[in-house]
Amino acid sequence: MSFLEIDRRPGAVADACAVILLAAVTVIAALTFSDYGLGWDDFTHSQYGDLLYNYFSSGLTQRKVFSFVNLYYYGGGFDLLAASLAKAMPFVDVFDIRRLLGALVGVGGFFIVWRIGRRLAGPWGGFAAMALLMICPLFYGHIFMNVKDAPFAVAVAGVLYATVRAFDEFPNPSPRTVTLFGLSLGLAIGTRVMGLMCGVFIFAAIGFLLVTEVRHLGLKAALKRCLGFTGLLALGLPLAYFVLGILWPWGVAEPLNPLVALKYYSNFWEVPWREMFEGRPILVPDMPRSYVPTLFSVQMPELFLGLALAGAAGAVVSALFGRDTPAKRARLVLIVTAAFFPVLLTVTARPVVYNGIRHFVFVTPALALLGGVAASWLWEKAQRLPRLAQGAVAAAFLVGLAMPAAAFRNLHPYEYTYYNHLAGGIQGADSKFMLDYWGLAFKQATEELDEYVEQHRRSLPQGRKLRVAVCGPYFAAAAELGPRYETTYDSSNADFYLRLGEFYCADVKAPTLVKIEREGVTYATVYDVRGRPFPSVFAAGQ
């Protein structure tokens, strides 16, 4: 078969566009991963990775990993892999390894969503789903530095892919599909115990399939087919348990440990703090039920949000009244449940929520898939229109992609702080919501402070380290600053004050040396506070 013949296959243009887009984003990620600063969790997670490495390299005898803060309640596959790579490449900074590894995991998520979308809605649906996920700040902005939620989102996407494949092969999923199912389920639960929620998504779809088949085949035949299908999928559970044990050894140290972890995280385990929501600092256990839906509505790009909601409505209608086979309609139930059940559960149960909606990164692949379904349906309808109208539809989609992409470029490397036009962008959101809650801006702020110190070193204190008072991720600041500085919370004898641009940090009247801004919003500031002691790095009442 010649290249030209391949090029004429249905969907070849869409697939080519998807491959080009995926390659372009991969190159961008490879060129920019080192721009992302360290956040609150980087050090503890790198230590957790080292302990996991020691546990396995010692023949399972060094068991300190089973008591390290509370991280043993999480899986540490990402941390273990990063630590292993750091041991193999000691000449490379471990945090550069972690950022690049996060980028590669994120690219894997884009690829998985493309393949799922292609199965659900054809080549253009797959392209659209992947493109929508790429403009999702909650996904793209977190893949570089959120080592818990972003890998978990990719693992959940893997479960969705394997389950969609299984429904496509109903009632006899192939050994390859069952293997993929076990592998991805083990990755999901082994990354975060919340992966158990995938069972809800799967059984909702199987329950729908059973009810639908009963209407056509009768109870006995439908039950036999669904039980056989479920039993074949269950053959992947031993593999899932094995993978879980590698990623999360504490999770298999005792049979009930995953349930212990689930119970632990169902109750808030820390001293409550306040976060800004809708213009008010609120204790995180007291956040209103509207917290997650509100943040989704103001942080998702308009195109992503509109197509995801339209796709959800269309998927429900197609599942209930469509002409596809019951198994193919069950795929839509799977995706809708994965997208909305976690949000509805949070609104209903009202657990403690904080750090924006970073704990909900794992629903974004499903939302993007629903958007891809809607985009594919709209494009199919557009094919009946004149070519000029078709061009207008395509142009509207591309503009909808380009607008958040341009905003990402302006915000880089703080893409995760994006807010849409409903919130007035980051300028409108600054006084109402948290922006750089990870503290990534400290990287750029400390680099510029270091430049200032180099230029003025003769006028600065000699014979000792320069003292920097910090409000924000303390250990990240210490690492970014390096050995010539001493970080402290003591504001009375500091030379400089490094302040994150959030409401809980005290403002001071002192010369400004560095200001990190995006679109007029301050993300971090460095003040010269020599001879200007101030009461605290924290704002009054914090």
XYZ file of C-alpha atoms in Angstrom:
542
model
C 0.000 0.000 0.000
C 1.498 3.335 -1.013
C 1.700 6.471 1.102
C -0.940 8.136 -1.042
C -3.315 5.242 -0.524
C -2.770 5.390 3.227
C -3.398 9.102 3.098
C -6.813 8.529 1.521
C -8.114 6.308 4.298
C -11.097 7.705 6.232
C -9.780 9.683 9.160
C -6.221 9.897 7.827
C -6.238 13.706 7.904
C -7.571 13.774 11.448
C -5.011 11.207 12.587
C -2.212 13.164 10.915
C -3.362 16.339 12.677
C -3.445 14.472 16.003
C 0.073 13.095 15.532
C 1.431 16.522 14.564
C -0.263 18.185 17.536
C 0.973 15.525 19.948
C 4.515 15.843 18.576
C 4.386 19.640 18.882
C 3.241 19.537 22.517
C 5.877 16.919 23.295
C 8.577 19.226 21.930
C 7.178 22.178 23.902
C 7.147 20.103 27.087
C 10.725 18.944 26.487
C 11.907 22.507 25.967
C 10.072 24.050 28.918
C 9.960 21.444 31.727
C 12.893 23.065 33.535
C 11.025 26.383 33.774
C 8.695 25.048 36.460
C 9.669 25.791 40.037
C 9.483 23.668 43.154
C 6.299 23.520 45.176
C 5.261 22.592 48.691
C 5.456 18.809 48.220
C 8.592 18.339 46.132
C 11.028 17.590 48.931
C 8.878 15.158 50.874
C 8.017 13.287 47.703
C 11.647 13.083 46.613
C 12.478 11.682 50.079
C 9.622 9.202 49.746
C 11.071 8.070 46.421
C 14.471 7.529 48.037
C 12.907 5.460 50.822
C 11.016 3.336 48.308
C 14.238 2.816 46.363
C 16.043 1.779 49.554
C 13.208 -0.584 50.435
C 13.447 -2.489 47.173
C 17.232 -2.315 46.817
C 17.655 -3.699 50.359
C 15.588 -6.774 49.569
C 12.521 -5.343 51.348
C 14.334 -4.988 54.688
C 14.620 -1.181 55.061
C 11.052 -0.453 56.120
C 11.301 3.213 57.126
C 9.125 3.939 54.110
C 6.172 2.459 56.040
C 6.297 5.263 58.607
C 7.391 8.297 56.602
C 5.037 11.178 57.540
C 1.710 10.200 55.942
C 2.984 9.504 52.437
C 2.874 5.736 52.907
C -0.892 6.117 52.553
C -0.158 7.092 48.926
C 1.390 5.065 46.182
C 4.824 6.236 45.136
C 5.408 4.840 41.673
C 6.315 8.217 40.224
C 8.636 8.976 43.142
C 10.261 5.532 42.900
C 10.899 5.882 39.171
C 12.319 9.387 39.617
C 14.597 8.212 42.432
C 15.777 5.263 40.331
C 16.597 7.551 37.412
C 18.415 9.930 39.747
C 20.553 7.068 41.057
C 21.358 6.022 37.492
C 22.133 9.624 36.441
C 23.738 11.331 39.468
C 24.983 14.152 37.251
C 21.394 15.323 36.608
C 19.442 17.290 39.217
C 16.732 15.101 40.730
C 14.120 17.843 40.389
C 14.885 18.269 36.695
C 14.324 14.522 36.375
C 11.016 14.817 38.195
C 9.840 17.687 35.989
C 10.774 15.892 32.767
C 9.210 12.662 33.980
C 6.007 14.540 34.793
C 5.979 16.000 31.295
C 6.368 12.527 29.761
C 3.566 11.134 31.905
C 1.352 14.016 30.768
C 2.164 13.342 27.106
C 1.161 9.747 27.740
C -2.173 11.036 29.027
C -2.725 13.038 25.837
C -2.038 9.921 23.772
C -4.444 7.771 25.799
C -7.240 10.337 25.535
C -6.700 10.539 21.773
C -7.075 6.777 21.448
C -10.188 6.657 23.632
C -11.768 9.582 21.808
C -11.088 7.886 18.492
C -12.965 4.797 19.662
C -15.878 6.808 21.011
C -16.321 9.401 18.292
C -14.044 8.608 15.372
C -10.777 10.251 14.257
C -11.954 13.848 14.581
C -13.469 13.092 17.979
C -10.126 11.729 19.145
C -8.274 14.759 17.823
C -10.733 17.151 19.468
C -10.610 15.339 22.827
C -6.819 15.451 22.920
C -6.731 19.111 21.843
C -9.241 20.027 24.554
C -7.180 18.284 27.219
C -4.124 20.224 26.047
C -5.868 23.537 26.772
C -7.116 22.358 30.156
C -5.078 24.259 32.770
C -5.964 21.738 35.449
C -4.251 18.998 33.423
C -1.525 20.703 31.417
C -0.563 23.049 34.234
C -0.165 20.219 36.741
C 1.688 17.551 34.780
C 5.061 19.201 35.386
C 4.922 19.459 39.169
C 1.920 17.649 40.696
C 3.299 14.164 41.281
C 0.167 12.818 42.962
C -2.805 14.093 41.013
C -1.463 14.272 37.445
C -0.073 10.689 37.280
C -3.291 9.514 38.919
C -5.307 11.238 36.191
C -3.280 9.458 33.509
C -3.726 6.117 35.276
C -7.503 6.650 35.472
C -7.495 7.510 31.758
C -5.748 4.170 31.233
C -8.564 2.387 33.095
C -11.122 4.162 30.907
C -9.231 3.129 27.767
C -9.048 -0.518 28.789
C -12.724 -0.571 29.784
C -13.839 1.087 26.549
C -11.838 -1.553 24.656
C -13.564 -4.232 26.703
C -17.022 -2.898 25.838
C -16.008 -2.786 22.185
C -15.197 -6.514 22.469
C -18.239 -7.409 24.579
C -19.028 -10.055 25.708
C -15.534 -11.575 25.317
C -12.751 -9.047 25.954
C -9.435 -10.222 24.542
C -6.480 -11.308 26.720
C -4.678 -8.120 25.670
C -7.581 -5.973 26.839
C -7.821 -7.845 30.141
C -4.065 -7.346 30.637
C -4.366 -3.623 29.928
C -7.274 -3.448 32.348
C -5.314 -5.087 35.159
C -2.222 -2.996 34.513
C -4.083 0.325 34.412
C -6.253 -0.474 37.436
C -3.154 -1.387 39.433
C -1.518 1.873 38.364
C -4.596 3.861 39.395
C -5.088 2.337 42.849
C -1.339 2.106 43.374
C -1.009 5.830 42.722
C -3.905 6.983 44.884
C -6.331 4.885 46.866
C -9.095 6.928 45.222
C -8.478 4.647 42.244
C -10.976 2.348 43.924
C -13.562 4.809 42.610
C -12.928 3.391 39.139
C -15.056 0.459 40.293
C -18.024 2.825 40.543
C -17.508 4.006 36.957
C -17.190 0.451 35.641
C -20.123 -1.033 37.536
C -22.369 1.890 36.579
C -21.661 1.082 32.926
C -22.089 -2.679 33.423
C -25.327 -2.067 35.344
C -26.649 0.029 32.476
C -25.602 -2.683 30.032
C -27.394 -5.366 32.037
C -30.641 -3.397 32.250
C -30.516 -2.607 28.540
C -29.773 -6.193 27.528
C -32.573 -7.527 29.742
C -35.046 -5.596 27.611
C -33.813 -7.314 24.455
C -32.640 -10.750 25.586
C -34.426 -11.452 28.832
C -32.997 -11.645 32.335
C -31.263 -15.025 32.139
C -29.404 -14.435 28.879
C -28.460 -10.846 29.763
C -27.253 -11.852 33.210
C -25.160 -14.674 31.766
C -23.487 -12.377 29.241
C -22.759 -9.593 31.767
C -21.482 -11.982 34.439
C -19.235 -13.677 31.885
C -17.935 -10.287 30.741
C -17.289 -9.184 34.326
C -15.587 -12.465 35.123
C -13.209 -12.118 32.190
C -12.298 -8.576 33.247
C -11.742 -9.870 36.784
C -8.950 -12.067 35.439
C -6.915 -8.861 35.329
C -7.238 -8.293 39.096
C -4.204 -10.403 40.130
C -2.051 -8.315 37.784
C -3.636 -5.161 39.228
C -2.735 -6.317 42.743
C 0.840 -7.098 41.712
C 1.288 -3.658 40.113
C -0.312 -2.030 43.158
C 2.203 -3.787 45.380
C 5.163 -2.463 43.393
C 3.904 1.121 43.414
C 2.509 1.068 46.927
C 4.168 -1.628 49.076
C 2.381 -0.482 52.234
C -0.907 -1.052 50.394
C -0.254 -4.808 50.288
C 1.602 -5.158 53.616
C -1.789 -5.948 55.150
C -4.871 -7.026 53.165
C -7.063 -4.199 54.480
C -4.499 -1.410 54.210
C -6.164 0.229 51.161
C -9.366 0.547 53.203
C -7.355 1.936 56.137
C -5.915 4.572 53.796
C -9.364 5.348 52.441
C -10.687 5.857 55.959
C -7.675 8.019 56.845
C -8.227 10.365 53.935
C -11.975 10.538 54.512
C -11.195 12.561 57.653
C -9.156 15.758 57.634
C -5.826 15.045 59.306
C -4.179 18.475 59.493
C -4.638 21.704 61.430
C -7.189 23.680 59.370
C -6.017 26.736 57.481
C -7.809 29.382 55.440
C -7.957 29.689 51.676
C -9.468 32.422 49.547
C -12.763 31.528 47.906
C -15.125 34.036 46.305
C -13.299 36.903 48.008
C -13.365 35.491 51.554
C -10.681 33.572 53.471
C -12.487 30.426 54.615
C -11.283 27.532 56.777
C -10.906 24.559 54.458
C -13.270 22.292 56.462
C -15.947 24.984 56.068
C -15.821 25.392 52.296
C -19.313 25.542 50.768
C -20.702 22.800 48.545
C -20.318 25.140 45.600
C -16.500 25.113 45.878
C -15.691 22.490 43.234
C -18.442 23.367 40.706
C -17.605 27.072 40.999
C -13.892 26.564 40.401
C -14.538 24.306 37.441
C -16.807 26.944 35.930
C -14.219 29.722 36.220
C -11.001 27.798 35.567
C -11.909 25.760 32.503
C -11.588 27.488 29.098
C -14.977 28.335 27.640
C -14.607 25.929 24.710
C -13.621 23.077 27.015
C -16.487 23.793 29.391
C -19.148 24.259 26.709
C -18.241 21.173 24.696
C -17.861 18.989 27.814
C -21.355 19.921 29.034
C -22.843 19.518 25.565
C -21.096 16.175 25.211
C -22.413 15.015 28.576
C -25.990 15.891 27.597
C -25.592 14.220 24.219
C -23.992 11.136 25.761
C -26.891 10.676 28.182
C -29.416 11.002 25.360
C -27.445 8.610 23.138
C -27.063 6.084 25.947
C -30.785 6.093 26.722
C -32.243 6.427 23.259
C -29.438 5.750 20.786
C -29.398 3.007 18.154
C -25.923 1.701 18.913
C -25.479 -1.661 20.597
C -26.009 -1.675 24.370
C -22.277 -2.273 24.915
C -21.287 0.770 22.868
C -23.850 2.898 24.681
C -22.449 1.624 27.988
C -19.140 3.248 27.036
C -20.827 6.632 27.213
C -22.239 5.840 30.660
C -18.698 4.966 31.764
C -17.299 8.302 30.598
C -20.159 10.423 31.960
C -19.872 8.717 35.352
C -16.095 9.212 35.419
C -16.534 12.908 34.631
C -19.324 13.799 37.038
C -19.651 11.237 39.828
C -16.593 12.505 41.790
C -17.879 16.086 41.623
C -21.420 15.098 42.627
C -20.061 12.986 45.486
C -18.061 15.960 46.751
C -21.052 18.280 46.573
C -23.180 15.725 48.426
C -20.733 14.505 51.066
C -18.932 17.851 51.464
C -15.458 16.623 52.422
C -12.594 19.005 53.170
C -11.455 20.654 49.925
C -8.464 22.905 49.324
C -5.692 23.851 46.872
C -8.204 24.781 44.202
C -9.411 21.679 42.375
C -6.069 19.909 42.031
C -7.569 16.769 43.573
C -9.923 16.601 40.579
C -7.336 16.498 37.818
C -8.423 12.900 37.261
C -11.848 13.915 35.938
C -10.408 16.137 33.196
C -9.646 13.322 30.701
C -13.283 12.194 30.879
C -14.507 15.781 30.456
C -12.223 16.218 27.442
C -13.593 12.988 25.962
C -17.146 14.269 26.310
C -16.035 17.467 24.611
C -14.533 15.392 21.806
C -17.842 13.550 21.383
C -19.695 16.866 21.104
C -17.129 18.316 18.679
C -17.333 15.238 16.472
C -21.122 15.391 16.391
C -21.060 19.103 15.523
C -18.516 18.525 12.774
C -20.636 15.706 11.369
C -23.619 18.053 11.208
C -21.448 20.733 9.626
C -20.661 18.421 6.707
C -24.205 19.072 5.440
C -23.519 22.804 5.268
C -21.821 24.784 2.468
C -18.035 24.811 2.537
C -17.960 28.388 3.806
C -20.077 27.411 6.799
C -17.874 24.362 7.398
C -14.853 26.641 7.436
C -16.562 28.910 9.943
C -17.240 25.969 12.269
C -13.631 24.796 12.024
C -12.360 28.338 12.553
C -14.535 28.768 15.656
C -13.075 25.572 17.133
C -9.519 26.634 16.354
C -10.057 30.103 17.832
C -11.513 28.455 20.934
C -8.288 26.456 21.227
C -5.999 29.357 20.394
C -7.341 31.735 23.051
C -6.390 29.650 26.117
C -3.205 28.540 24.346
C -2.208 32.200 23.978
C -3.078 32.773 27.635
C -0.877 29.818 28.575
C 1.989 31.412 26.679
C 1.541 34.659 28.627
C 1.230 32.862 31.961
C 4.075 30.394 31.451
C 5.221 28.651 33.603
C 2.117 29.270 35.719
C -0.443 27.817 33.309
C -2.286 26.138 36.169
C -3.309 29.588 37.477
C -5.449 30.276 34.385
C -8.965 31.688 34.896
C -11.447 32.160 32.087
C -13.384 35.243 31.032
C -16.257 34.422 33.395
C -13.867 35.216 36.240
C -12.290 38.149 34.418
C -9.050 36.265 33.836
C -6.368 36.215 36.505
C -6.903 39.926 37.137
C -10.512 39.317 38.097
C -9.685 36.148 40.006
C -6.764 37.576 41.996
C -8.879 39.048 44.784
C -11.380 36.173 44.826
C -9.453 32.919 44.498
C -6.036 31.366 45.051
C -3.651 31.610 42.101
C -0.107 30.304 42.644
C -0.892 28.129 45.653
C 1.998 25.768 44.750
C 4.474 28.663 45.020
C 6.101 28.024 41.652
C 6.976 31.708 41.246
C 9.732 31.360 43.837
C 12.010 29.913 41.161
C 11.950 33.036 39.018
C 11.966 35.338 42.059
C 15.068 33.721 43.555
C 16.876 33.773 40.212
C 16.285 37.508 39.916
C 17.300 38.063 43.529
C 20.523 36.195 42.841
C 21.181 38.489 39.883
C 20.650 41.515 42.122
C 23.035 40.132 44.740
C 25.697 39.509 42.094
C 25.434 43.086 40.895
C 25.475 44.630 44.402
C 27.499 42.118 46.399
C 30.012 44.753 47.596
C 27.280 46.745 49.316
C 25.754 43.690 50.996
C 26.763 42.139 54.351
C 30.092 40.296 54.156
C 31.355 37.196 55.959
C 27.970 35.564 56.482
C 25.061 34.150 54.591
C 22.340 36.536 53.467
C 19.191 35.989 55.489
C 15.911 35.683 53.556
C 12.580 35.669 55.394
C 10.102 33.491 53.525
C 6.338 33.353 53.251
C 5.503 30.430 51.005
C 7.035 26.997 50.325
C 10.006 27.273 52.692
C 12.100 24.287 51.589
C 11.524 25.090 47.933
C 12.827 28.603 48.558
C 15.913 27.232 50.320
C 16.691 24.921 47.405
C 16.136 27.599 44.783
C 18.271 30.154 46.657
C 21.284 27.938 47.211
C 24.127 27.903 49.770
C 24.897 31.622 49.952
C 21.515 32.286 51.608
C 19.905 31.342 54.892
C 16.119 31.024 54.819
C 14.151 31.887 57.924
C 10.679 32.683 59.242
C 12.242 35.326 61.510
C 11.343 38.721 60.077
C 13.245 40.735 62.699
C 16.781 40.301 61.376
C 16.319 39.405 57.712
C 18.120 41.037 54.817
C 15.429 40.204 52.264
C 11.810 39.132 52.372
C 10.576 36.643 49.775
C 6.814 36.798 49.623
C 4.321 34.694 47.678
C 1.564 36.823 46.187
C -1.221 35.262 48.243
C -3.450 36.828 50.868
C -1.861 35.053 53.843
C 1.549 36.684 53.327
C 2.261 39.991 55.071
C 2.924 43.013 52.930
C 5.655 45.416 54.020
C 6.753 48.954 53.316
C 10.230 48.396 51.964
C 12.092 48.786 48.667
C 11.016 46.212 46.099
C 13.929 44.389 44.485
C 12.040 41.764 42.464
C 8.448 41.486 41.351
C 7.183 38.487 39.370
C 4.041 39.444 37.480
C 1.707 38.094 34.853
C -0.886 40.352 33.249
C -0.476 42.867 36.054
C -0.964 40.318 38.836
C 1.859 39.810 41.329
C 2.900 36.201 41.886
C 5.969 36.802 44.077
C 7.947 39.731 45.472
C 11.354 40.216 47.047
C 11.828 43.197 49.379
C 14.981 44.717 50.790
C 14.199 44.736 54.520
C 17.649 45.514 55.914
C 17.098 47.742 58.916
C 13.324 47.439 58.481
C 12.138 44.702 60.854
C 8.456 43.779 60.632
C 6.259 41.691 62.937
C 5.747 38.532 60.881
C 5.956 37.087 57.386
C 2.303 36.121 57.762
C -0.580 38.553 57.458
C -2.501 39.407 60.614
C -5.019 36.725 61.532
C -3.246 33.928 59.657
